[in-house]
Structures are given as structure tokens and as C-alpha cells.
Amino acid sequence: MYGNPQRRADPSVQDLRREGGRWLKEQRENAGLSQRQLAAKVGADYYTFISQLETGRGRIPPDRYRDWAAALGLSPQTFVRSLLRFYDPITYDIMFME
């Protein structure tokens, strides 16, 4: 089953990913964490994964959302709702904008 109809090569998808990356970086900085510290808190093998996400070159796996929310000091609902704007704007609009 295809879970996300967006094409990664689409410029609007790339723009959203970069915007999402900036949001993640802002949350990390608000939590007072370095990339290395955040990587350790979320169980990432390499801190460079955090850098990739913050530049829009990847996505957080959904099974890790709760860990990320806790590490950043956000409720899981707030974290996922915010992330959904960037990762799946169609679903976000259906759920929260109509």
C-alpha cells in the first residue's frame, strides 16, 4: 500500500521537507540540545542523521515519534501534528484544516 502520494522529486515536497527541517532544528535548539545530544536521546546511531533531517534530506520514522517528542520536550500529539504539516500536508489539511 502506498502511504504517501507525494513525490520526493517534486519541488514543493522538497521545500516542505526543508521547512520541516528548520522546524526540527528550532525545536532542538529550544530544548538546548546539540545534534549529538539529540541523537543520543532518540537512539540514532549517528548524529549526522540529525543534520540530514534538519536540512530536509530525510524523515523521522513514525515508530520513533514518541522518542523524539520526549527528547524535545513536546507532547506526542503536538510533535506529530507539527511534523505532519511537512511530511504529509494532504493528510494534515484533511484532519486539521477542514
mmCIF file of N, CA, C and O in Angstrom, residues 20-39 41-42 47 49-51 53-55 68 71-74 79:
data_model
loop_
_atom_site.group_PDB
_atom_site.id
_atom_site.type_symbol
_atom_site.label_atom_id
_atom_site.label_comp_id
_atom_site.label_asym_id
_atom_site.label_seq_id
_atom_site.Cartn_x
_atom_site.Cartn_y
_atom_site.Cartn_z
ATOM 1 N N GLY A 20 10.362 21.722 7.263
ATOM 2 C CA GLY A 20 10.244 20.809 8.401
ATOM 3 C C GLY A 20 11.571 20.645 9.118
ATOM 4 O O GLY A 20 11.627 20.569 10.350
ATOM 5 N N GLY A 21 12.648 20.604 8.359
ATOM 6 C CA GLY A 21 13.980 20.509 8.945
ATOM 7 C C GLY A 21 14.312 21.729 9.782
ATOM 8 O O GLY A 21 14.886 21.611 10.875
ATOM 9 N N ARG A 22 13.932 22.885 9.292
ATOM 10 C CA ARG A 22 14.167 24.118 10.068
ATOM 11 C C ARG A 22 13.345 24.096 11.356
ATOM 12 O O ARG A 22 13.831 24.509 12.409
ATOM 13 N N TRP A 23 12.123 23.585 11.261
ATOM 14 C CA TRP A 23 11.288 23.459 12.467
ATOM 15 C C TRP A 23 11.935 22.515 13.476
ATOM 16 O O TRP A 23 11.994 22.821 14.663
ATOM 17 N N LEU A 24 12.439 21.376 12.998
ATOM 18 C CA LEU A 24 13.116 20.433 13.900
ATOM 19 C C LEU A 24 14.336 21.066 14.563
ATOM 20 O O LEU A 24 14.553 20.902 15.762
ATOM 21 N N LYS A 25 15.111 21.780 13.780
ATOM 22 C CA LYS A 25 16.295 22.436 14.333
ATOM 23 C C LYS A 25 15.895 23.448 15.406
ATOM 24 O O LYS A 25 16.519 23.526 16.471
ATOM 25 N N GLU A 26 14.851 24.198 15.135
ATOM 26 C CA GLU A 26 14.370 25.177 16.113
ATOM 27 C C GLU A 26 13.940 24.482 17.410
ATOM 28 O O GLU A 26 14.258 24.959 18.507
ATOM 29 N N GLN A 27 13.257 23.367 17.283
ATOM 30 C CA GLN A 27 12.827 22.628 18.474
ATOM 31 C C GLN A 27 14.032 22.096 19.247
ATOM 32 O O GLN A 27 14.060 22.129 20.475
ATOM 33 N N ARG A 28 15.016 21.597 18.521
ATOM 34 C CA ARG A 28 16.239 21.090 19.170
ATOM 35 C C ARG A 28 16.942 22.210 19.921
ATOM 36 O O ARG A 28 17.347 22.056 21.080
ATOM 37 N N GLU A 29 17.080 23.348 19.264
ATOM 38 C CA GLU A 29 17.754 24.478 19.904
ATOM 39 C C GLU A 29 16.959 24.994 21.104
ATOM 40 O O GLU A 29 17.533 25.344 22.133
ATOM 41 N N ASN A 30 15.626 25.016 20.981
ATOM 42 C CA ASN A 30 14.781 25.433 22.108
ATOM 43 C C ASN A 30 14.951 24.492 23.298
ATOM 44 O O ASN A 30 14.831 24.919 24.447
ATOM 45 N N ALA A 31 15.220 23.222 23.007
ATOM 46 C CA ALA A 31 15.431 22.239 24.080
ATOM 47 C C ALA A 31 16.851 22.301 24.625
ATOM 48 O O ALA A 31 17.177 21.599 25.589
ATOM 49 N N GLY A 32 17.698 23.135 24.021
ATOM 50 C CA GLY A 32 19.070 23.289 24.486
ATOM 51 C C GLY A 32 19.949 22.090 24.192
ATOM 52 O O GLY A 32 20.890 21.818 24.944
ATOM 53 N N LEU A 33 19.666 21.396 23.084
ATOM 54 C CA LEU A 33 20.413 20.187 22.740
ATOM 55 C C LEU A 33 21.298 20.388 21.519
ATOM 56 O O LEU A 33 20.901 21.069 20.570
ATOM 57 N N SER A 34 22.462 19.782 21.554
ATOM 58 C CA SER A 34 23.294 19.711 20.357
ATOM 59 C C SER A 34 22.766 18.565 19.496
ATOM 60 O O SER A 34 21.946 17.743 19.950
ATOM 61 N N GLN A 35 23.245 18.481 18.277
ATOM 62 C CA GLN A 35 22.852 17.355 17.425
ATOM 63 C C GLN A 35 23.285 16.029 18.047
ATOM 64 O O GLN A 35 22.538 15.051 18.010
ATOM 65 N N ARG A 36 24.455 15.988 18.616
ATOM 66 C CA ARG A 36 24.938 14.760 19.266
ATOM 67 C C ARG A 36 24.055 14.367 20.448
ATOM 68 O O ARG A 36 23.740 13.189 20.635
ATOM 69 N N GLN A 37 23.682 15.350 21.247
ATOM 70 C CA GLN A 37 22.835 15.062 22.408
ATOM 71 C C GLN A 37 21.467 14.540 21.976
ATOM 72 O O GLN A 37 20.950 13.587 22.561
ATOM 73 N N LEU A 38 20.895 15.172 20.954
ATOM 74 C CA LEU A 38 19.598 14.719 20.467
ATOM 75 C C LEU A 38 19.698 13.312 19.891
ATOM 76 O O LEU A 38 18.841 12.466 20.151
ATOM 77 N N ALA A 39 20.749 13.059 19.141
ATOM 78 C CA ALA A 39 20.946 11.716 18.577
ATOM 79 C C ALA A 39 20.976 10.668 19.684
ATOM 80 O O ALA A 39 20.357 9.603 19.566
ATOM 81 N N LYS A 41 19.604 10.899 22.669
ATOM 82 C CA LYS A 41 18.288 10.798 23.302
ATOM 83 C C LYS A 41 17.283 10.007 22.469
ATOM 84 O O LYS A 41 16.410 9.350 23.021
ATOM 85 N N VAL A 42 17.396 10.103 21.151
ATOM 86 C CA VAL A 42 16.417 9.415 20.290
ATOM 87 C C VAL A 42 16.922 8.065 19.802
ATOM 88 O O VAL A 42 16.227 7.368 19.074
ATOM 89 N N TYR A 47 25.025 11.095 14.802
ATOM 90 C CA TYR A 47 24.457 12.431 14.936
ATOM 91 C C TYR A 47 24.248 13.078 13.578
ATOM 92 O O TYR A 47 23.437 13.992 13.426
ATOM 93 N N PHE A 49 22.648 11.926 11.262
ATOM 94 C CA PHE A 49 21.243 11.712 10.901
ATOM 95 C C PHE A 49 20.425 12.944 11.269
ATOM 96 O O PHE A 49 19.530 13.353 10.520
ATOM 97 N N ILE A 50 20.737 13.556 12.396
ATOM 98 C CA ILE A 50 20.032 14.761 12.829
ATOM 99 C C ILE A 50 20.280 15.874 11.820
ATOM 100 O O ILE A 50 19.357 16.579 11.413
ATOM 101 N N SER A 51 21.510 16.019 11.389
ATOM 102 C CA SER A 51 21.854 17.024 10.390
ATOM 103 C C SER A 51 21.079 16.799 9.093
ATOM 104 O O SER A 51 20.579 17.753 8.488
ATOM 105 N N LEU A 53 18.183 15.355 8.713
ATOM 106 C CA LEU A 53 16.785 15.722 8.924
ATOM 107 C C LEU A 53 16.607 17.235 8.945
ATOM 108 O O LEU A 53 15.635 17.760 8.401
ATOM 109 N N GLU A 54 17.543 17.919 9.580
ATOM 110 C CA GLU A 54 17.431 19.370 9.705
ATOM 111 C C GLU A 54 17.639 20.095 8.380
ATOM 112 O O GLU A 54 17.282 21.261 8.267
ATOM 113 N N THR A 55 18.183 19.417 7.402
ATOM 114 C CA THR A 55 18.327 20.020 6.080
ATOM 115 C C THR A 55 17.286 19.474 5.104
ATOM 116 O O THR A 55 17.343 19.754 3.911
ATOM 117 N N TRP A 68 11.213 11.124 19.939
ATOM 118 C CA TRP A 68 11.584 12.473 19.520
ATOM 119 C C TRP A 68 10.808 13.519 20.317
ATOM 120 O O TRP A 68 11.386 14.512 20.764
ATOM 121 N N ALA A 71 12.275 13.742 23.757
ATOM 122 C CA ALA A 71 13.605 14.359 23.739
ATOM 123 C C ALA A 71 13.521 15.871 23.555
ATOM 124 O O ALA A 71 14.338 16.612 24.103
ATOM 125 N N LEU A 72 12.524 16.316 22.807
ATOM 126 C CA LEU A 72 12.388 17.743 22.527
ATOM 127 C C LEU A 72 11.467 18.453 23.521
ATOM 128 O O LEU A 72 11.258 19.660 23.422
ATOM 129 N N GLY A 73 10.919 17.695 24.465
ATOM 130 C CA GLY A 73 10.060 18.294 25.478
ATOM 131 C C GLY A 73 8.683 18.682 24.954
ATOM 132 O O GLY A 73 8.074 19.623 25.459
ATOM 133 N N LEU A 74 8.198 17.966 23.958
ATOM 134 C CA LEU A 74 6.885 18.237 23.372
ATOM 135 C C LEU A 74 5.958 17.059 23.637
ATOM 136 O O LEU A 74 6.409 15.926 23.781
ATOM 137 N N PHE A 79 3.914 17.215 18.662
ATOM 138 C CA PHE A 79 5.031 16.886 17.786
ATOM 139 C C PHE A 79 4.542 16.315 16.456
ATOM 140 O O PHE A 79 4.924 16.789 15.391
#
